[in-house]
């Protein structure tokens, strides 16, 4: 795969995995409209904003782009966390929460993705026109869509109790990756960064999982996996992921009973 295809794959997985898990849960109660409507609206909003910036007289600085990405990533972590808490405590997720989770999952990649799309579109219509970047991006997104659909179908086939528990765990891992993404982006935007030992690489797996390979790209899109993270990034990941997984996989219910299928199905009631 070339770079544009890999970018499309990463973008599609980063946005689609969380939404697919959310849809698999709310599909049991037929409350999918807020998710689909928000997906279409937020995508159109960022494409419009990206078009204005790409073809306008001024473009956002790298620091501004990092600030937007980092802020929206941290907001997405908060929304996903609240969604998981409601899921595991047996309380319905209101439509406003479904809208917030969907919008923020798209938003954290929205500005960069929109700018990349319009840059590829401009390359396809310029003086030295080449449709390759646009076609590569479309191919990567299509592959990601197939993978996300498989994830959705697999979750739907599981029983209600297993679905709620393991979906909560998967969302916890995804949120941990988003937290690392948010912290790293805010540091790139100028926020106080780690120094000393915290800024040193915790390990280096680039030879085993090259970041420009399809599987390295897929892991980055799904859980923001970095083959050479810093000590700070690893610390942030574990501080969130460990409690989130313990909470998600706890064998006992919280709040209302979560032992029966009926209770599970009500957890995603909009």
PDB file of C-alpha atoms in Angstrom:
ATOM      1  CA  UNK A   1       0.000   0.000   0.000  1.00  0.00           C
ATOM      2  CA  UNK A   2       1.179   3.538  -0.713  1.00  0.00           C
ATOM      3  CA  UNK A   3       1.038   6.413   1.754  1.00  0.00           C
ATOM      4  CA  UNK A   4      -2.374   7.735   0.720  1.00  0.00           C
ATOM      5  CA  UNK A   5      -3.978   4.307   0.977  1.00  0.00           C
ATOM      6  CA  UNK A   6      -2.423   3.747   4.392  1.00  0.00           C
ATOM      7  CA  UNK A   7      -3.678   7.131   5.554  1.00  0.00           C
ATOM      8  CA  UNK A   8      -7.196   6.259   4.402  1.00  0.00           C
ATOM      9  CA  UNK A   9      -6.970   2.935   6.227  1.00  0.00           C
ATOM     10  CA  UNK A  10      -5.834   4.598   9.459  1.00  0.00           C
ATOM     11  CA  UNK A  11      -8.448   7.337   9.208  1.00  0.00           C
ATOM     12  CA  UNK A  12     -11.286   4.911   8.529  1.00  0.00           C
ATOM     13  CA  UNK A  13     -10.341   2.632  11.411  1.00  0.00           C
ATOM     14  CA  UNK A  14      -9.754   5.507  13.833  1.00  0.00           C
ATOM     15  CA  UNK A  15     -13.197   6.935  13.170  1.00  0.00           C
ATOM     16  CA  UNK A  16     -15.143   3.784  12.374  1.00  0.00           C
ATOM     17  CA  UNK A  17     -14.176   1.327  15.110  1.00  0.00           C
ATOM     18  CA  UNK A  18     -15.744   3.255  17.978  1.00  0.00           C
ATOM     19  CA  UNK A  19     -18.844   4.107  15.953  1.00  0.00           C
ATOM     20  CA  UNK A  20     -19.257   0.462  14.885  1.00  0.00           C
ATOM     21  CA  UNK A  21     -19.151  -0.699  18.513  1.00  0.00           C
ATOM     22  CA  UNK A  22     -21.650   1.969  19.480  1.00  0.00           C
ATOM     23  CA  UNK A  23     -23.975   1.022  16.623  1.00  0.00           C
ATOM     24  CA  UNK A  24     -23.785  -2.659  17.536  1.00  0.00           C
ATOM     25  CA  UNK A  25     -25.035  -1.793  21.006  1.00  0.00           C
ATOM     26  CA  UNK A  26     -27.807   0.621  20.081  1.00  0.00           C
ATOM     27  CA  UNK A  27     -29.012  -1.590  17.213  1.00  0.00           C
ATOM     28  CA  UNK A  28     -30.586  -3.915  19.812  1.00  0.00           C
ATOM     29  CA  UNK A  29     -32.975  -1.163  20.824  1.00  0.00           C
ATOM     30  CA  UNK A  30     -33.350   0.336  17.326  1.00  0.00           C
ATOM     31  CA  UNK A  31     -31.959   3.717  18.463  1.00  0.00           C
ATOM     32  CA  UNK A  32     -29.454   4.117  15.650  1.00  0.00           C
ATOM     33  CA  UNK A  33     -30.834   7.319  14.147  1.00  0.00           C
ATOM     34  CA  UNK A  34     -28.866   9.729  16.402  1.00  0.00           C
ATOM     35  CA  UNK A  35     -25.642   7.930  15.479  1.00  0.00           C
ATOM     36  CA  UNK A  36     -26.270   7.925  11.733  1.00  0.00           C
ATOM     37  CA  UNK A  37     -27.553  11.516  11.676  1.00  0.00           C
ATOM     38  CA  UNK A  38     -24.585  12.778  13.686  1.00  0.00           C
ATOM     39  CA  UNK A  39     -22.147  10.839  11.506  1.00  0.00           C
ATOM     40  CA  UNK A  40     -23.495  12.475   8.346  1.00  0.00           C
ATOM     41  CA  UNK A  41     -23.761  15.952   9.878  1.00  0.00           C
ATOM     42  CA  UNK A  42     -20.319  15.983  11.507  1.00  0.00           C
ATOM     43  CA  UNK A  43     -18.621  14.590   8.406  1.00  0.00           C
ATOM     44  CA  UNK A  44     -20.255  17.235   6.218  1.00  0.00           C
ATOM     45  CA  UNK A  45     -19.310  19.960   8.716  1.00  0.00           C
ATOM     46  CA  UNK A  46     -15.625  19.055   8.744  1.00  0.00           C
ATOM     47  CA  UNK A  47     -15.499  18.567   4.980  1.00  0.00           C
ATOM     48  CA  UNK A  48     -16.948  22.042   4.561  1.00  0.00           C
ATOM     49  CA  UNK A  49     -14.514  23.529   7.066  1.00  0.00           C
ATOM     50  CA  UNK A  50     -11.599  21.696   5.456  1.00  0.00           C
ATOM     51  CA  UNK A  51     -12.598  22.980   2.021  1.00  0.00           C
ATOM     52  CA  UNK A  52     -12.748  26.568   3.260  1.00  0.00           C
ATOM     53  CA  UNK A  53      -9.310  26.257   4.833  1.00  0.00           C
ATOM     54  CA  UNK A  54      -7.693  24.389   1.928  1.00  0.00           C
ATOM     55  CA  UNK A  55      -8.924  26.792  -0.749  1.00  0.00           C
ATOM     56  CA  UNK A  56      -8.878  29.920   1.395  1.00  0.00           C
ATOM     57  CA  UNK A  57      -6.132  32.469   1.665  1.00  0.00           C
ATOM     58  CA  UNK A  58      -4.856  31.173   5.005  1.00  0.00           C
ATOM     59  CA  UNK A  59      -4.432  27.700   6.424  1.00  0.00           C
ATOM     60  CA  UNK A  60      -4.210  26.685  10.076  1.00  0.00           C
ATOM     61  CA  UNK A  61      -0.733  26.384  11.510  1.00  0.00           C
ATOM     62  CA  UNK A  62       0.529  22.969  12.653  1.00  0.00           C
ATOM     63  CA  UNK A  63       0.153  24.174  16.249  1.00  0.00           C
ATOM     64  CA  UNK A  64      -3.505  25.094  15.661  1.00  0.00           C
ATOM     65  CA  UNK A  65      -4.223  21.755  14.034  1.00  0.00           C
ATOM     66  CA  UNK A  66      -2.585  19.931  16.934  1.00  0.00           C
ATOM     67  CA  UNK A  67      -4.555  22.015  19.430  1.00  0.00           C
ATOM     68  CA  UNK A  68      -7.859  21.159  17.732  1.00  0.00           C
ATOM     69  CA  UNK A  69      -6.977  17.465  17.470  1.00  0.00           C
ATOM     70  CA  UNK A  70      -5.755  17.241  21.060  1.00  0.00           C
ATOM     71  CA  UNK A  71      -8.732  19.068  22.556  1.00  0.00           C
ATOM     72  CA  UNK A  72     -11.284  17.004  20.637  1.00  0.00           C
ATOM     73  CA  UNK A  73      -9.444  13.774  21.474  1.00  0.00           C
ATOM     74  CA  UNK A  74      -9.603  14.514  25.203  1.00  0.00           C
ATOM     75  CA  UNK A  75     -13.278  15.449  24.892  1.00  0.00           C
ATOM     76  CA  UNK A  76     -13.883  12.166  23.058  1.00  0.00           C
ATOM     77  CA  UNK A  77     -12.220  10.267  25.908  1.00  0.00           C
ATOM     78  CA  UNK A  78     -14.588  11.916  28.388  1.00  0.00           C
ATOM     79  CA  UNK A  79     -17.658  11.104  26.275  1.00  0.00           C
ATOM     80  CA  UNK A  80     -16.642   7.480  25.648  1.00  0.00           C
ATOM     81  CA  UNK A  81     -15.868   7.025  29.343  1.00  0.00           C
ATOM     82  CA  UNK A  82     -19.311   8.250  30.329  1.00  0.00           C
ATOM     83  CA  UNK A  83     -20.874   5.973  27.708  1.00  0.00           C
ATOM     84  CA  UNK A  84     -19.008   2.963  29.135  1.00  0.00           C
ATOM     85  CA  UNK A  85     -20.034   3.856  32.695  1.00  0.00           C
ATOM     86  CA  UNK A  86     -23.694   3.967  31.697  1.00  0.00           C
ATOM     87  CA  UNK A  87     -23.302   0.746  29.746  1.00  0.00           C
ATOM     88  CA  UNK A  88     -21.834  -1.154  32.700  1.00  0.00           C
ATOM     89  CA  UNK A  89     -24.206   0.319  35.299  1.00  0.00           C
ATOM     90  CA  UNK A  90     -27.275  -0.702  33.336  1.00  0.00           C
ATOM     91  CA  UNK A  91     -28.549   2.807  32.650  1.00  0.00           C
ATOM     92  CA  UNK A  92     -29.858   3.908  29.245  1.00  0.00           C
ATOM     93  CA  UNK A  93     -27.586   6.075  27.107  1.00  0.00           C
ATOM     94  CA  UNK A  94     -29.613   9.161  26.117  1.00  0.00           C
ATOM     95  CA  UNK A  95     -29.608  10.445  22.564  1.00  0.00           C
ATOM     96  CA  UNK A  96     -27.497  13.444  23.609  1.00  0.00           C
ATOM     97  CA  UNK A  97     -24.720  11.135  24.787  1.00  0.00           C
ATOM     98  CA  UNK A  98     -24.854   9.082  21.581  1.00  0.00           C
ATOM     99  CA  UNK A  99     -24.613  12.307  19.583  1.00  0.00           C
ATOM    100  CA  UNK A 100     -21.662  13.560  21.648  1.00  0.00           C
ATOM    101  CA  UNK A 101     -19.720  10.301  21.361  1.00  0.00           C
ATOM    102  CA  UNK A 102     -20.258  10.061  17.605  1.00  0.00           C
ATOM    103  CA  UNK A 103     -19.430  13.711  16.913  1.00  0.00           C
ATOM    104  CA  UNK A 104     -16.247  13.622  18.986  1.00  0.00           C
ATOM    105  CA  UNK A 105     -15.040  10.310  17.545  1.00  0.00           C
ATOM    106  CA  UNK A 106     -15.258  11.915  14.112  1.00  0.00           C
ATOM    107  CA  UNK A 107     -14.116  15.330  15.284  1.00  0.00           C
ATOM    108  CA  UNK A 108     -10.776  14.213  16.690  1.00  0.00           C
ATOM    109  CA  UNK A 109      -9.734  13.154  13.168  1.00  0.00           C
ATOM    110  CA  UNK A 110     -12.056  15.480  11.286  1.00  0.00           C
ATOM    111  CA  UNK A 111      -9.874  18.506  10.593  1.00  0.00           C
ATOM    112  CA  UNK A 112      -6.792  16.539   9.544  1.00  0.00           C
ATOM    113  CA  UNK A 113      -8.873  14.121   7.482  1.00  0.00           C
ATOM    114  CA  UNK A 114     -10.774  16.895   5.710  1.00  0.00           C
ATOM    115  CA  UNK A 115      -7.599  18.815   4.892  1.00  0.00           C
ATOM    116  CA  UNK A 116      -6.009  15.628   3.546  1.00  0.00           C
ATOM    117  CA  UNK A 117      -9.083  14.901   1.387  1.00  0.00           C
ATOM    118  CA  UNK A 118      -9.171  18.384  -0.139  1.00  0.00           C
ATOM    119  CA  UNK A 119      -5.421  18.303  -0.723  1.00  0.00           C
ATOM    120  CA  UNK A 120      -5.867  15.036  -2.622  1.00  0.00           C
ATOM    121  CA  UNK A 121      -8.808  16.521  -4.546  1.00  0.00           C
ATOM    122  CA  UNK A 122      -6.728  19.555  -5.481  1.00  0.00           C
ATOM    123  CA  UNK A 123      -3.934  17.278  -6.729  1.00  0.00           C
ATOM    124  CA  UNK A 124      -6.461  15.529  -8.972  1.00  0.00           C
ATOM    125  CA  UNK A 125      -7.509  18.774 -10.666  1.00  0.00           C
ATOM    126  CA  UNK A 126      -4.290  20.804 -10.712  1.00  0.00           C
ATOM    127  CA  UNK A 127      -1.939  21.570 -13.581  1.00  0.00           C
ATOM    128  CA  UNK A 128      -0.102  18.274 -13.103  1.00  0.00           C
ATOM    129  CA  UNK A 129      -3.322  16.437 -12.349  1.00  0.00           C
ATOM    130  CA  UNK A 130      -3.021  13.049 -10.705  1.00  0.00           C
ATOM    131  CA  UNK A 131      -5.938  11.070  -9.339  1.00  0.00           C
ATOM    132  CA  UNK A 132      -3.602   8.683  -7.511  1.00  0.00           C
ATOM    133  CA  UNK A 133      -3.791  10.402  -4.080  1.00  0.00           C
ATOM    134  CA  UNK A 134      -7.584  10.554  -4.202  1.00  0.00           C
ATOM    135  CA  UNK A 135      -7.892   6.955  -5.404  1.00  0.00           C
ATOM    136  CA  UNK A 136      -5.435   5.765  -2.744  1.00  0.00           C
ATOM    137  CA  UNK A 137      -7.380   7.556  -0.031  1.00  0.00           C
ATOM    138  CA  UNK A 138     -10.662   6.067  -1.283  1.00  0.00           C
ATOM    139  CA  UNK A 139      -9.177   2.563  -1.396  1.00  0.00           C
ATOM    140  CA  UNK A 140      -7.865   2.842   2.148  1.00  0.00           C
ATOM    141  CA  UNK A 141     -11.230   4.083   3.406  1.00  0.00           C
ATOM    142  CA  UNK A 142     -13.009   1.242   1.599  1.00  0.00           C
ATOM    143  CA  UNK A 143     -10.747  -1.381   3.204  1.00  0.00           C
ATOM    144  CA  UNK A 144     -11.326   0.213   6.608  1.00  0.00           C
ATOM    145  CA  UNK A 145     -15.084   0.213   6.014  1.00  0.00           C
ATOM    146  CA  UNK A 146     -15.047  -3.520   5.307  1.00  0.00           C
ATOM    147  CA  UNK A 147     -13.044  -4.165   8.485  1.00  0.00           C
ATOM    148  CA  UNK A 148     -15.363  -1.972  10.548  1.00  0.00           C
ATOM    149  CA  UNK A 149     -18.404  -3.738   9.120  1.00  0.00           C
ATOM    150  CA  UNK A 150     -16.880  -7.073  10.132  1.00  0.00           C
ATOM    151  CA  UNK A 151     -16.354  -5.716  13.658  1.00  0.00           C
ATOM    152  CA  UNK A 152     -19.976  -4.553  13.803  1.00  0.00           C
ATOM    153  CA  UNK A 153     -21.314  -7.891  12.544  1.00  0.00           C
ATOM    154  CA  UNK A 154     -19.171  -9.838  15.004  1.00  0.00           C
ATOM    155  CA  UNK A 155     -20.377  -7.820  17.977  1.00  0.00           C
ATOM    156  CA  UNK A 156     -24.007  -8.156  16.884  1.00  0.00           C
ATOM    157  CA  UNK A 157     -23.700 -11.959  16.851  1.00  0.00           C
ATOM    158  CA  UNK A 158     -22.578 -12.084  20.480  1.00  0.00           C
ATOM    159  CA  UNK A 159     -25.080 -12.424  23.310  1.00  0.00           C
ATOM    160  CA  UNK A 160     -26.262  -9.281  25.158  1.00  0.00           C
ATOM    161  CA  UNK A 161     -24.238  -9.900  28.343  1.00  0.00           C
ATOM    162  CA  UNK A 162     -21.020 -10.724  26.504  1.00  0.00           C
ATOM    163  CA  UNK A 163     -21.591  -7.832  24.112  1.00  0.00           C
ATOM    164  CA  UNK A 164     -21.901  -5.249  26.883  1.00  0.00           C
ATOM    165  CA  UNK A 165     -18.868  -6.443  28.836  1.00  0.00           C
ATOM    166  CA  UNK A 166     -16.425  -6.933  25.986  1.00  0.00           C
ATOM    167  CA  UNK A 167     -17.604  -3.895  24.057  1.00  0.00           C
ATOM    168  CA  UNK A 168     -17.013  -1.793  27.167  1.00  0.00           C
ATOM    169  CA  UNK A 169     -13.497  -3.257  27.387  1.00  0.00           C
ATOM    170  CA  UNK A 170     -12.810  -2.539  23.699  1.00  0.00           C
ATOM    171  CA  UNK A 171     -14.041   1.037  24.079  1.00  0.00           C
ATOM    172  CA  UNK A 172     -11.800   1.405  27.115  1.00  0.00           C
ATOM    173  CA  UNK A 173      -8.740   0.406  25.080  1.00  0.00           C
ATOM    174  CA  UNK A 174      -9.761   2.741  22.260  1.00  0.00           C
ATOM    175  CA  UNK A 175     -10.250   5.590  24.734  1.00  0.00           C
ATOM    176  CA  UNK A 176      -6.807   4.944  26.251  1.00  0.00           C
ATOM    177  CA  UNK A 177      -5.292   5.367  22.780  1.00  0.00           C
ATOM    178  CA  UNK A 178      -7.289   8.555  22.236  1.00  0.00           C
ATOM    179  CA  UNK A 179      -5.970   9.883  25.552  1.00  0.00           C
ATOM    180  CA  UNK A 180      -2.387   9.309  24.416  1.00  0.00           C
ATOM    181  CA  UNK A 181      -3.229  10.974  21.105  1.00  0.00           C
ATOM    182  CA  UNK A 182      -4.739  13.963  22.872  1.00  0.00           C
ATOM    183  CA  UNK A 183      -1.834  14.444  25.270  1.00  0.00           C
ATOM    184  CA  UNK A 184       0.730  14.107  22.457  1.00  0.00           C
ATOM    185  CA  UNK A 185      -1.158  16.537  20.197  1.00  0.00           C
ATOM    186  CA  UNK A 186      -1.445  19.151  22.931  1.00  0.00           C
ATOM    187  CA  UNK A 187       2.276  18.864  23.565  1.00  0.00           C
ATOM    188  CA  UNK A 188       2.865  19.439  19.847  1.00  0.00           C
ATOM    189  CA  UNK A 189       0.617  22.499  20.113  1.00  0.00           C
ATOM    190  CA  UNK A 190       2.859  23.988  22.760  1.00  0.00           C
ATOM    191  CA  UNK A 191       1.497  22.608  26.006  1.00  0.00           C
ATOM    192  CA  UNK A 192       4.126  21.816  28.654  1.00  0.00           C
ATOM    193  CA  UNK A 193       5.840  18.630  27.502  1.00  0.00           C
ATOM    194  CA  UNK A 194       7.597  15.823  29.253  1.00  0.00           C
ATOM    195  CA  UNK A 195      11.273  16.282  29.913  1.00  0.00           C
ATOM    196  CA  UNK A 196      14.034  14.068  31.183  1.00  0.00           C
ATOM    197  CA  UNK A 197      13.275  10.377  31.554  1.00  0.00           C
ATOM    198  CA  UNK A 198       9.557  10.836  30.750  1.00  0.00           C
ATOM    199  CA  UNK A 199      10.470  11.969  27.240  1.00  0.00           C
ATOM    200  CA  UNK A 200      12.686   8.963  26.569  1.00  0.00           C
ATOM    201  CA  UNK A 201      11.400   6.019  24.485  1.00  0.00           C
ATOM    202  CA  UNK A 202       9.901   3.326  26.695  1.00  0.00           C
ATOM    203  CA  UNK A 203      10.632   0.656  24.066  1.00  0.00           C
ATOM    204  CA  UNK A 204      11.201   0.430  20.327  1.00  0.00           C
ATOM    205  CA  UNK A 205       9.253  -2.055  18.188  1.00  0.00           C
ATOM    206  CA  UNK A 206       9.682  -0.268  14.864  1.00  0.00           C
ATOM    207  CA  UNK A 207      11.591  -3.229  13.422  1.00  0.00           C
ATOM    208  CA  UNK A 208       8.748  -5.599  14.383  1.00  0.00           C
ATOM    209  CA  UNK A 209       5.802  -3.284  13.730  1.00  0.00           C
ATOM    210  CA  UNK A 210       6.919  -0.676  11.169  1.00  0.00           C
ATOM    211  CA  UNK A 211       4.664   2.385  11.324  1.00  0.00           C
ATOM    212  CA  UNK A 212       4.467   2.450   7.514  1.00  0.00           C
ATOM    213  CA  UNK A 213       3.269  -1.163   7.258  1.00  0.00           C
ATOM    214  CA  UNK A 214      -0.398  -2.001   6.811  1.00  0.00           C
ATOM    215  CA  UNK A 215      -0.600  -3.737  10.183  1.00  0.00           C
ATOM    216  CA  UNK A 216       1.265  -0.951  11.971  1.00  0.00           C
ATOM    217  CA  UNK A 217      -1.119   1.544  10.383  1.00  0.00           C
ATOM    218  CA  UNK A 218      -4.141  -0.569  11.329  1.00  0.00           C
ATOM    219  CA  UNK A 219      -3.032  -0.802  14.959  1.00  0.00           C
ATOM    220  CA  UNK A 220      -2.459   2.933  15.055  1.00  0.00           C
ATOM    221  CA  UNK A 221      -5.922   3.582  13.645  1.00  0.00           C
ATOM    222  CA  UNK A 222      -7.677   1.171  16.002  1.00  0.00           C
ATOM    223  CA  UNK A 223      -5.935   1.886  19.311  1.00  0.00           C
ATOM    224  CA  UNK A 224      -3.348   4.586  18.486  1.00  0.00           C
ATOM    225  CA  UNK A 225      -0.556   2.041  18.866  1.00  0.00           C
ATOM    226  CA  UNK A 226       2.909   3.590  18.676  1.00  0.00           C
ATOM    227  CA  UNK A 227       5.913   1.308  18.086  1.00  0.00           C
ATOM    228  CA  UNK A 228       8.258   3.695  19.923  1.00  0.00           C
ATOM    229  CA  UNK A 229       6.229   5.541  22.594  1.00  0.00           C
ATOM    230  CA  UNK A 230       7.761   7.731  25.258  1.00  0.00           C
ATOM    231  CA  UNK A 231       7.635   6.857  28.933  1.00  0.00           C
ATOM    232  CA  UNK A 232       4.957   9.540  29.399  1.00  0.00           C
ATOM    233  CA  UNK A 233       2.768   8.068  26.654  1.00  0.00           C
ATOM    234  CA  UNK A 234       3.007   4.562  28.110  1.00  0.00           C
ATOM    235  CA  UNK A 235       2.269   5.895  31.595  1.00  0.00           C
ATOM    236  CA  UNK A 236      -0.798   7.809  30.404  1.00  0.00           C
ATOM    237  CA  UNK A 237      -2.056   4.717  28.577  1.00  0.00           C
ATOM    238  CA  UNK A 238      -1.743   2.437  31.595  1.00  0.00           C
ATOM    239  CA  UNK A 239      -3.217   4.966  34.032  1.00  0.00           C
ATOM    240  CA  UNK A 240      -6.397   4.988  31.969  1.00  0.00           C
ATOM    241  CA  UNK A 241      -6.533   1.510  30.428  1.00  0.00           C
ATOM    242  CA  UNK A 242      -6.012  -0.590  33.566  1.00  0.00           C
ATOM    243  CA  UNK A 243      -8.876   0.912  35.625  1.00  0.00           C
ATOM    244  CA  UNK A 244     -11.090   1.025  32.517  1.00  0.00           C
ATOM    245  CA  UNK A 245     -10.541  -2.679  31.790  1.00  0.00           C
ATOM    246  CA  UNK A 246     -11.074  -3.669  35.419  1.00  0.00           C
ATOM    247  CA  UNK A 247     -14.331  -1.734  35.453  1.00  0.00           C
ATOM    248  CA  UNK A 248     -15.489  -3.102  32.092  1.00  0.00           C
ATOM    249  CA  UNK A 249     -14.666  -6.760  32.793  1.00  0.00           C
ATOM    250  CA  UNK A 250     -15.817  -6.902  36.422  1.00  0.00           C
ATOM    251  CA  UNK A 251     -17.950 -10.063  36.834  1.00  0.00           C
ATOM    252  CA  UNK A 252     -20.527  -8.296  38.977  1.00  0.00           C
ATOM    253  CA  UNK A 253     -22.929  -5.553  37.981  1.00  0.00           C
ATOM    254  CA  UNK A 254     -22.977  -1.981  39.181  1.00  0.00           C
ATOM    255  CA  UNK A 255     -26.125  -0.106  40.045  1.00  0.00           C
ATOM    256  CA  UNK A 256     -28.979  -1.972  38.407  1.00  0.00           C
ATOM    257  CA  UNK A 257     -28.700  -5.673  37.848  1.00  0.00           C
ATOM    258  CA  UNK A 258     -26.771  -6.522  34.699  1.00  0.00           C
ATOM    259  CA  UNK A 259     -27.232 -10.225  34.901  1.00  0.00           C
ATOM    260  CA  UNK A 260     -30.116 -10.574  32.496  1.00  0.00           C
ATOM    261  CA  UNK A 261     -30.381  -9.982  28.789  1.00  0.00           C
ATOM    262  CA  UNK A 262     -33.189  -7.500  29.261  1.00  0.00           C
ATOM    263  CA  UNK A 263     -31.030  -5.295  31.444  1.00  0.00           C
ATOM    264  CA  UNK A 264     -28.250  -5.428  28.911  1.00  0.00           C
ATOM    265  CA  UNK A 265     -30.477  -4.383  26.090  1.00  0.00           C
ATOM    266  CA  UNK A 266     -31.653  -1.377  28.066  1.00  0.00           C
ATOM    267  CA  UNK A 267     -28.131  -0.052  28.477  1.00  0.00           C
ATOM    268  CA  UNK A 268     -28.191   1.482  25.008  1.00  0.00           C
ATOM    269  CA  UNK A 269     -31.717   2.741  25.031  1.00  0.00           C
ATOM    270  CA  UNK A 270     -31.741   6.239  23.628  1.00  0.00           C
TER     271      UNK A 270
END
